[in-house]
Amino acid sequence: MVRIIHHDLLILGSGIAGLRAALAASIASKGKLDIGMLSKIQLMRSHSVSAEGGTAAVLRPEEGDSHELHAWDTVKGSDFLADQDVVFKFVEIMPSEIRTLDKWGIPWSRREDGRIAQRPFGGHSFPRAVFAADKTGFYEMQTLYDTLLKINDFTRYDEFFVTSIKVKNKKFMGLTAIDMRTGEFLGFTAKALIIASGGAGRLFGFTTYAYTVTGDGVAMAFKAGIPIKDMEFLQFHPTGLIPSGILMTEACRGEGGYLRNKDGERFMSKYAPSMMELAPRDIVSRSIITEILEGRGFKGPRGLDYVHLDLTHLGAEKITTRLPQIREIAMKFVGVDPIEEPIPIRPVAHYSMGGIHTNIRGETPDFEGIWVAGEAGCSSLHGANRLGTNSTAECLAWGKITGEEAAKYIEKNNTSIDVDQKVFDEEESRIFKGLMQQKGTESVYKIREELKNVMDHKVGVFRDKKNLEEAVAKIKELKERIKHVEIKDKGRIYNTDLTYYMETNFVLTVAHIMAEGALRREESRGGHARRDFPKRDDEKWLKHTLAYPDGEDGVRFEYIPVTITTWKPVERKY
Ligand SMILES: Cc1cc2nc3c(=O)[nH]c(=O)nc-3n(C[C@H](O)[C@H](O)[C@H](O)COP(=O)(O)OP(=O)(O)OC[C@H]3O[C@@H](n4cnc5c(N)ncnc54)[C@H](O)[C@@H]3O)c2cc1C
């Protein structure tokens, strides 16, 4: 019988969203709430630590910024797919989040006059990226974690790999997890769950994301019957370092960096004459790929042709104080000192705009007791394209909202949980009697390589019917083949053969939702650019995609309207 551990509140994930949610719930309950936080890696190694460039917020109304302007930039950036009530809620919360972090001790970079500094970022018409050099995420994580330790004696479950989310009668019942260190399989129950499990960047081969970012929470929610929203919208960041894909933050361009083709031309003048290099990411990424396809790029390794990110004119002082990590990475990984030479880059799979469907409060509408915060969720803040620095901001905003909401819910629902032991035991059997005993000659590592390959080449910056159909067919084939993999490591302790297998199942589920959603959406909007449907089609497609599980392996699609409160869609020009 599986041992079951109980808490008031479970938080799946310890990135910026998970930590902020834990803090909000703790503050709301005056430190009394009994919280369990699970992370498949050491808590502070969550991908959030690698956020570089900044966090968006309106801090200077007296210098011309406003909530309305931040909201407009976000809605326009989203190609009008963002829900506008969500966007307004977001911009209103953010200034106090920045000040709260300041109070909690974060070392924000400052201006000469001592006030919090802000720098320009793509698609923002005012410099509103608050930052701590180019290590913003690291300092945010550290500050949130330190503060949480002071006010709540929460229980950490580091290196616990969550395998499923259990619901009963459309209500949260629990999680199942493997303690990687001992191999023990455990059940967890609580009155409420906040999913803060991050994005799914590792669907792709060329990506900025850590190896751990495999869409687990999204796939597990889907399996539990919770719909996934707008997953076809994947952001390609314009500047991934060749050949590793490590992010060269947009702050490089925010601080004044240029993009140049092989003729030395600042080609963005052709595509976005007023915002140039600081146009939104979808537009800059398409411009770079167009330059490369039309023969104005440099030849790169493994087909990774590239253009240049040129910082040489910024000078040593600016580069060493504002972009120290970028310089270090460029020097260590490709032997390029950005003070002297341009950096080789190309668009790279970066951010999932889509995620688990939630309402404006981060709550899953059809399921009680489940909230989602951060990149795993989709309350429709980013629509079809996210603006840089709006993501760490979203983690903070919805971390706060969901933490407070969950704490309120727990206080009100003081009844015991209806726990079904059988469900936990069955999940243990599925893994240790099913998966671990599975026979066959397929290799999970080969399946993963083939998936990355198909996503990189057929579900990339530019898409079309033929490639997407081939991608869907290939993903279905891989979903079949993975059933014939034998997990070779039969041990219990740190069985990474097993967790890699489960992660590959998760990425396959997310890839299926993404590719099939992209095939259906016959228009171009934000991060989803179809060669065969090059225009945005508001008449047919101004709507959100919802993907539901269909039978054992299928996906069923429904569509819901976009909330438009203030701005009707217009053509996007920069
Ligand atoms: C290199 C890089 C730079 C970026 N820079 C910026 C920036 O400057 N500004 C900005 O706004 N955004 C930036 N982003 C995006 C932003 O950092 C992320 O969207 C955000 O940090 C995601 O945070 P999160 O809390 O949702 O998830 P994460 O930080 O990814 O955390 C996910 C958590 O879930 C846990 N988890 C997942 N699956 C399981 C499982 N099966 N079992 C147990 N635990 C699990 C993980 O262990 C982890 O703790 C950047 C992203 C990258 C990759």
PDB file of N, CA and C and ligand atoms in Angstrom, residues 12-18 38-41 43 46-48 50-55 121 160-162 196-199 208-209 212-213 216-217 220 247 249 350-351 373-376 386 388-393 395 506, ligand 1:
ATOM      1  N   LEU A  12       3.299  22.264  -6.761  1.00  0.00           N
ATOM      2  CA  LEU A  12       4.095  21.436  -7.674  1.00  0.00           C
ATOM      3  C   LEU A  12       5.019  22.364  -8.445  1.00  0.00           C
ATOM      4  N   GLY A  13       6.267  22.471  -7.997  1.00  0.00           N
ATOM      5  CA  GLY A  13       7.241  23.331  -8.667  1.00  0.00           C
ATOM      6  C   GLY A  13       7.738  24.432  -7.750  1.00  0.00           C
ATOM      7  N   SER A  14       9.039  24.688  -7.830  1.00  0.00           N
ATOM      8  CA  SER A  14       9.644  25.667  -6.926  1.00  0.00           C
ATOM      9  C   SER A  14      10.389  26.754  -7.696  1.00  0.00           C
ATOM     10  N   GLY A  15       9.867  27.114  -8.877  1.00  0.00           N
ATOM     11  CA  GLY A  15      10.422  28.259  -9.599  1.00  0.00           C
ATOM     12  C   GLY A  15       9.863  29.555  -9.014  1.00  0.00           C
ATOM     13  N   ILE A  16       9.984  30.632  -9.769  1.00  0.00           N
ATOM     14  CA  ILE A  16       9.491  31.919  -9.264  1.00  0.00           C
ATOM     15  C   ILE A  16       8.005  31.812  -8.935  1.00  0.00           C
ATOM     16  N   ALA A  17       7.240  31.137  -9.790  1.00  0.00           N
ATOM     17  CA  ALA A  17       5.793  31.038  -9.561  1.00  0.00           C
ATOM     18  C   ALA A  17       5.495  30.242  -8.287  1.00  0.00           C
ATOM     19  N   GLY A  18       6.149  29.103  -8.120  1.00  0.00           N
ATOM     20  CA  GLY A  18       5.885  28.258  -6.949  1.00  0.00           C
ATOM     21  C   GLY A  18       6.279  28.945  -5.652  1.00  0.00           C
ATOM     22  N   LEU A  38       6.911  20.431  -3.938  1.00  0.00           N
ATOM     23  CA  LEU A  38       7.649  19.356  -4.611  1.00  0.00           C
ATOM     24  C   LEU A  38       8.401  19.881  -5.827  1.00  0.00           C
ATOM     25  N   SER A  39       9.632  19.388  -5.984  1.00  0.00           N
ATOM     26  CA  SER A  39      10.411  19.744  -7.167  1.00  0.00           C
ATOM     27  C   SER A  39      11.240  18.541  -7.590  1.00  0.00           C
ATOM     28  N   LYS A  40      11.275  18.292  -8.887  1.00  0.00           N
ATOM     29  CA  LYS A  40      12.016  17.097  -9.326  1.00  0.00           C
ATOM     30  C   LYS A  40      13.522  17.314  -9.278  1.00  0.00           C
ATOM     31  N   ILE A  41      13.928  18.582  -9.102  1.00  0.00           N
ATOM     32  CA  ILE A  41      15.350  18.872  -8.913  1.00  0.00           C
ATOM     33  C   ILE A  41      15.507  19.693  -7.629  1.00  0.00           C
ATOM     34  N   LEU A  43      15.535  22.469  -5.195  1.00  0.00           N
ATOM     35  CA  LEU A  43      14.605  23.604  -5.272  1.00  0.00           C
ATOM     36  C   LEU A  43      15.143  24.807  -6.052  1.00  0.00           C
ATOM     37  N   SER A  46      15.503  25.309 -10.271  1.00  0.00           N
ATOM     38  CA  SER A  46      14.395  25.480 -11.205  1.00  0.00           C
ATOM     39  C   SER A  46      14.821  26.434 -12.319  1.00  0.00           C
ATOM     40  N   HIS A  47      14.231  26.267 -13.496  1.00  0.00           N
ATOM     41  CA  HIS A  47      14.696  27.055 -14.647  1.00  0.00           C
ATOM     42  C   HIS A  47      14.645  28.569 -14.401  1.00  0.00           C
ATOM     43  N   SER A  48      13.745  29.003 -13.538  1.00  0.00           N
ATOM     44  CA  SER A  48      13.627  30.443 -13.249  1.00  0.00           C
ATOM     45  C   SER A  48      14.963  31.093 -12.889  1.00  0.00           C
ATOM     46  N   SER A  50      17.587  31.002 -14.324  1.00  0.00           N
ATOM     47  CA  SER A  50      18.354  31.463 -15.477  1.00  0.00           C
ATOM     48  C   SER A  50      17.729  32.649 -16.186  1.00  0.00           C
ATOM     49  N   ALA A  51      16.586  33.159 -15.700  1.00  0.00           N
ATOM     50  CA  ALA A  51      16.016  34.371 -16.313  1.00  0.00           C
ATOM     51  C   ALA A  51      17.059  35.482 -16.220  1.00  0.00           C
ATOM     52  N   GLU A  52      17.220  36.173 -17.320  1.00  0.00           N
ATOM     53  CA  GLU A  52      18.338  37.104 -17.411  1.00  0.00           C
ATOM     54  C   GLU A  52      17.904  38.575 -17.394  1.00  0.00           C
ATOM     55  N   GLY A  53      17.099  38.941 -18.401  1.00  0.00           N
ATOM     56  CA  GLY A  53      16.966  40.354 -18.757  1.00  0.00           C
ATOM     57  C   GLY A  53      16.155  41.242 -17.841  1.00  0.00           C
ATOM     58  N   GLY A  54      15.060  40.738 -17.249  1.00  0.00           N
ATOM     59  CA  GLY A  54      14.296  41.626 -16.393  1.00  0.00           C
ATOM     60  C   GLY A  54      12.847  41.229 -16.210  1.00  0.00           C
ATOM     61  N   THR A  55      12.134  42.095 -15.475  1.00  0.00           N
ATOM     62  CA  THR A  55      10.739  41.882 -15.107  1.00  0.00           C
ATOM     63  C   THR A  55       9.981  43.189 -15.349  1.00  0.00           C
ATOM     64  N   PHE A 121      12.921  47.019 -23.585  1.00  0.00           N
ATOM     65  CA  PHE A 121      12.789  45.629 -24.006  1.00  0.00           C
ATOM     66  C   PHE A 121      11.855  45.567 -25.208  1.00  0.00           C
ATOM     67  N   PHE A 160      11.824  14.988  -5.824  1.00  0.00           N
ATOM     68  CA  PHE A 160      10.636  14.131  -5.853  1.00  0.00           C
ATOM     69  C   PHE A 160      10.036  14.296  -7.247  1.00  0.00           C
ATOM     70  N   PHE A 161       9.985  13.241  -7.991  1.00  0.00           N
ATOM     71  CA  PHE A 161       9.480  13.300  -9.360  1.00  0.00           C
ATOM     72  C   PHE A 161       7.985  12.982  -9.345  1.00  0.00           C
ATOM     73  N   VAL A 162       7.164  13.987  -9.633  1.00  0.00           N
ATOM     74  CA  VAL A 162       5.714  13.779  -9.622  1.00  0.00           C
ATOM     75  C   VAL A 162       5.305  13.045 -10.901  1.00  0.00           C
ATOM     76  N   ALA A 196       2.841  24.742 -10.560  1.00  0.00           N
ATOM     77  CA  ALA A 196       3.804  25.776 -10.973  1.00  0.00           C
ATOM     78  C   ALA A 196       5.000  25.061 -11.588  1.00  0.00           C
ATOM     79  N   SER A 197       4.677  24.185 -12.542  1.00  0.00           N
ATOM     80  CA  SER A 197       5.685  23.248 -13.054  1.00  0.00           C
ATOM     81  C   SER A 197       6.423  23.727 -14.292  1.00  0.00           C
ATOM     82  N   GLY A 198       6.204  24.985 -14.723  1.00  0.00           N
ATOM     83  CA  GLY A 198       7.007  25.562 -15.800  1.00  0.00           C
ATOM     84  C   GLY A 198       6.581  25.126 -17.193  1.00  0.00           C
ATOM     85  N   GLY A 199       7.402  25.478 -18.180  1.00  0.00           N
ATOM     86  CA  GLY A 199       7.057  25.320 -19.590  1.00  0.00           C
ATOM     87  C   GLY A 199       7.473  23.984 -20.175  1.00  0.00           C
ATOM     88  N   THR A 208      16.473  27.311 -25.455  1.00  0.00           N
ATOM     89  CA  THR A 208      17.165  27.997 -24.359  1.00  0.00           C
ATOM     90  C   THR A 208      16.935  27.294 -23.020  1.00  0.00           C
ATOM     91  N   TYR A 209      16.038  26.298 -23.003  1.00  0.00           N
ATOM     92  CA  TYR A 209      15.582  25.786 -21.718  1.00  0.00           C
ATOM     93  C   TYR A 209      16.469  24.700 -21.119  1.00  0.00           C
ATOM     94  N   THR A 212      15.454  20.018 -17.753  1.00  0.00           N
ATOM     95  CA  THR A 212      14.335  19.574 -16.917  1.00  0.00           C
ATOM     96  C   THR A 212      12.985  20.113 -17.385  1.00  0.00           C
ATOM     97  N   VAL A 213      12.987  21.035 -18.366  1.00  0.00           N
ATOM     98  CA  VAL A 213      11.730  21.713 -18.713  1.00  0.00           C
ATOM     99  C   VAL A 213      11.004  20.922 -19.801  1.00  0.00           C
ATOM    100  N   ASP A 216       5.914  18.575 -17.915  1.00  0.00           N
ATOM    101  CA  ASP A 216       5.309  17.500 -17.109  1.00  0.00           C
ATOM    102  C   ASP A 216       3.927  17.895 -16.568  1.00  0.00           C
ATOM    103  N   GLY A 217       3.854  19.083 -15.981  1.00  0.00           N
ATOM    104  CA  GLY A 217       2.599  19.522 -15.350  1.00  0.00           C
ATOM    105  C   GLY A 217       1.490  19.652 -16.371  1.00  0.00           C
ATOM    106  N   MET A 220       0.427  16.132 -17.351  1.00  0.00           N
ATOM    107  CA  MET A 220      -0.290  15.439 -16.271  1.00  0.00           C
ATOM    108  C   MET A 220      -1.699  16.023 -16.084  1.00  0.00           C
ATOM    109  N   LEU A 247      20.634  31.250 -24.166  1.00  0.00           N
ATOM    110  CA  LEU A 247      20.000  32.540 -24.451  1.00  0.00           C
ATOM    111  C   LEU A 247      20.979  33.705 -24.361  1.00  0.00           C
ATOM    112  N   THR A 249      20.332  37.260 -23.833  1.00  0.00           N
ATOM    113  CA  THR A 249      19.129  38.012 -23.443  1.00  0.00           C
ATOM    114  C   THR A 249      18.797  39.170 -24.378  1.00  0.00           C
ATOM    115  N   HIS A 350      11.821  28.979 -27.196  1.00  0.00           N
ATOM    116  CA  HIS A 350      12.010  29.639 -25.914  1.00  0.00           C
ATOM    117  C   HIS A 350      10.837  29.476 -24.958  1.00  0.00           C
ATOM    118  N   TYR A 351       9.660  29.894 -25.305  1.00  0.00           N
ATOM    119  CA  TYR A 351       8.633  30.055 -24.280  1.00  0.00           C
ATOM    120  C   TYR A 351       7.287  29.519 -24.763  1.00  0.00           C
ATOM    121  N   ALA A 373       0.013  28.577 -11.748  1.00  0.00           N
ATOM    122  CA  ALA A 373       0.754  29.843 -11.807  1.00  0.00           C
ATOM    123  C   ALA A 373       1.996  29.658 -12.665  1.00  0.00           C
ATOM    124  N   GLY A 374       2.430  30.741 -13.305  1.00  0.00           N
ATOM    125  CA  GLY A 374       3.673  30.716 -14.078  1.00  0.00           C
ATOM    126  C   GLY A 374       3.494  30.120 -15.461  1.00  0.00           C
ATOM    127  N   GLU A 375       4.610  29.635 -16.000  1.00  0.00           N
ATOM    128  CA  GLU A 375       4.614  29.241 -17.409  1.00  0.00           C
ATOM    129  C   GLU A 375       3.735  28.025 -17.701  1.00  0.00           C
ATOM    130  N   ALA A 376       3.464  27.211 -16.697  1.00  0.00           N
ATOM    131  CA  ALA A 376       2.616  26.027 -16.914  1.00  0.00           C
ATOM    132  C   ALA A 376       1.178  26.422 -17.252  1.00  0.00           C
ATOM    133  N   ARG A 386       4.362  36.495 -26.419  1.00  0.00           N
ATOM    134  CA  ARG A 386       4.659  37.158 -25.148  1.00  0.00           C
ATOM    135  C   ARG A 386       5.713  38.232 -25.351  1.00  0.00           C
ATOM    136  N   GLY A 388       8.954  40.210 -23.951  1.00  0.00           N
ATOM    137  CA  GLY A 388      10.042  39.931 -23.022  1.00  0.00           C
ATOM    138  C   GLY A 388       9.767  40.614 -21.691  1.00  0.00           C
ATOM    139  N   THR A 389      10.167  39.986 -20.602  1.00  0.00           N
ATOM    140  CA  THR A 389      10.035  40.449 -19.207  1.00  0.00           C
ATOM    141  C   THR A 389       8.605  40.352 -18.646  1.00  0.00           C
ATOM    142  N   ASN A 390       7.633  39.952 -19.489  1.00  0.00           N
ATOM    143  CA  ASN A 390       6.276  39.767 -18.973  1.00  0.00           C
ATOM    144  C   ASN A 390       6.091  38.383 -18.344  1.00  0.00           C
ATOM    145  N   SER A 391       7.122  37.524 -18.430  1.00  0.00           N
ATOM    146  CA  SER A 391       6.922  36.170 -17.924  1.00  0.00           C
ATOM    147  C   SER A 391       7.306  36.019 -16.453  1.00  0.00           C
ATOM    148  N   THR A 392       8.509  36.473 -16.104  1.00  0.00           N
ATOM    149  CA  THR A 392       8.839  36.461 -14.674  1.00  0.00           C
ATOM    150  C   THR A 392       7.787  37.301 -13.938  1.00  0.00           C
ATOM    151  N   ALA A 393       7.335  38.365 -14.614  1.00  0.00           N
ATOM    152  CA  ALA A 393       6.295  39.208 -14.022  1.00  0.00           C
ATOM    153  C   ALA A 393       5.016  38.405 -13.808  1.00  0.00           C
ATOM    154  N   CYS A 395       4.803  35.216 -13.398  1.00  0.00           N
ATOM    155  CA  CYS A 395       5.042  34.256 -12.300  1.00  0.00           C
ATOM    156  C   CYS A 395       4.792  34.930 -10.950  1.00  0.00           C
ATOM    157  N   PHE A 506       5.764  12.775 -21.457  1.00  0.00           N
ATOM    158  CA  PHE A 506       5.159  14.103 -21.250  1.00  0.00           C
ATOM    159  C   PHE A 506       5.393  14.997 -22.479  1.00  0.00           C
TER     160      PHE A 506
HETATM  161  C1  LIG B   1      17.397  31.269 -20.265  1.00  0.00           C
HETATM  162  C2  LIG B   1      16.085  31.925 -19.954  1.00  0.00           C
HETATM  163  C3  LIG B   1      16.042  33.283 -19.686  1.00  0.00           C
HETATM  164  C4  LIG B   1      14.817  33.905 -19.425  1.00  0.00           C
HETATM  165  N1  LIG B   1      14.805  35.243 -19.152  1.00  0.00           N
HETATM  166  C5  LIG B   1      13.643  35.848 -18.820  1.00  0.00           C
HETATM  167  C6  LIG B   1      13.623  37.218 -18.444  1.00  0.00           C
HETATM  168  O1  LIG B   1      14.637  37.897 -18.382  1.00  0.00           O
HETATM  169  N2  LIG B   1      12.434  37.767 -18.129  1.00  0.00           N
HETATM  170  C7  LIG B   1      11.272  37.060 -18.163  1.00  0.00           C
HETATM  171  O2  LIG B   1      10.232  37.623 -17.841  1.00  0.00           O
HETATM  172  N3  LIG B   1      11.270  35.747 -18.487  1.00  0.00           N
HETATM  173  C8  LIG B   1      12.434  35.129 -18.820  1.00  0.00           C
HETATM  174  N4  LIG B   1      12.420  33.795 -19.153  1.00  0.00           N
HETATM  175  C9  LIG B   1      11.186  33.024 -18.983  1.00  0.00           C
HETATM  176  C10 LIG B   1      10.948  32.769 -17.503  1.00  0.00           C
HETATM  177  O3  LIG B   1      12.174  32.647 -16.847  1.00  0.00           O
HETATM  178  C11 LIG B   1      10.144  31.495 -17.252  1.00  0.00           C
HETATM  179  O4  LIG B   1       8.964  31.524 -17.997  1.00  0.00           O
HETATM  180  C12 LIG B   1       9.785  31.379 -15.764  1.00  0.00           C
HETATM  181  O5  LIG B   1      10.913  31.522 -14.958  1.00  0.00           O
HETATM  182  C13 LIG B   1       9.096  30.054 -15.470  1.00  0.00           C
HETATM  183  O6  LIG B   1       8.963  29.940 -14.081  1.00  0.00           O
HETATM  184  P1  LIG B   1       8.008  28.889 -13.394  1.00  0.00           P
HETATM  185  O7  LIG B   1       8.035  29.192 -11.954  1.00  0.00           O
HETATM  186  O8  LIG B   1       6.715  28.871 -14.097  1.00  0.00           O
HETATM  187  O9  LIG B   1       8.712  27.476 -13.711  1.00  0.00           O
HETATM  188  P2  LIG B   1      10.215  26.944 -13.520  1.00  0.00           P
HETATM  189  O10 LIG B   1      11.125  27.947 -12.952  1.00  0.00           O
HETATM  190  O11 LIG B   1      10.585  26.309 -14.814  1.00  0.00           O
HETATM  191  O12 LIG B   1      10.047  25.830 -12.413  1.00  0.00           O
HETATM  192  C14 LIG B   1       9.371  24.620 -12.661  1.00  0.00           C
HETATM  193  C15 LIG B   1       9.369  23.795 -11.397  1.00  0.00           C
HETATM  194  O13 LIG B   1       8.535  22.654 -11.580  1.00  0.00           O
HETATM  195  C16 LIG B   1       9.213  21.507 -11.101  1.00  0.00           C
HETATM  196  N5  LIG B   1       8.722  20.322 -11.845  1.00  0.00           N
HETATM  197  C17 LIG B   1       8.451  20.224 -13.168  1.00  0.00           C
HETATM  198  N6  LIG B   1       8.051  18.968 -13.452  1.00  0.00           N
HETATM  199  C18 LIG B   1       8.053  18.268 -12.293  1.00  0.00           C
HETATM  200  C19 LIG B   1       7.749  16.921 -11.922  1.00  0.00           C
HETATM  201  N7  LIG B   1       7.365  15.999 -12.815  1.00  0.00           N
HETATM  202  N8  LIG B   1       7.883  16.575 -10.630  1.00  0.00           N
HETATM  203  C20 LIG B   1       8.289  17.473  -9.688  1.00  0.00           C
HETATM  204  N9  LIG B   1       8.601  18.733  -9.983  1.00  0.00           N
HETATM  205  C21 LIG B   1       8.475  19.138 -11.267  1.00  0.00           C
HETATM  206  C22 LIG B   1      10.671  21.783 -11.365  1.00  0.00           C
HETATM  207  O14 LIG B   1      11.492  20.973 -10.558  1.00  0.00           O
HETATM  208  C23 LIG B   1      10.737  23.254 -10.991  1.00  0.00           C
HETATM  209  O15 LIG B   1      10.892  23.407  -9.615  1.00  0.00           O
HETATM  210  C24 LIG B   1      13.631  33.149 -19.419  1.00  0.00           C
HETATM  211  C25 LIG B   1      13.679  31.782 -19.652  1.00  0.00           C
HETATM  212  C26 LIG B   1      14.889  31.180 -19.942  1.00  0.00           C
HETATM  213  C27 LIG B   1      14.906  29.713 -20.244  1.00  0.00           C
END
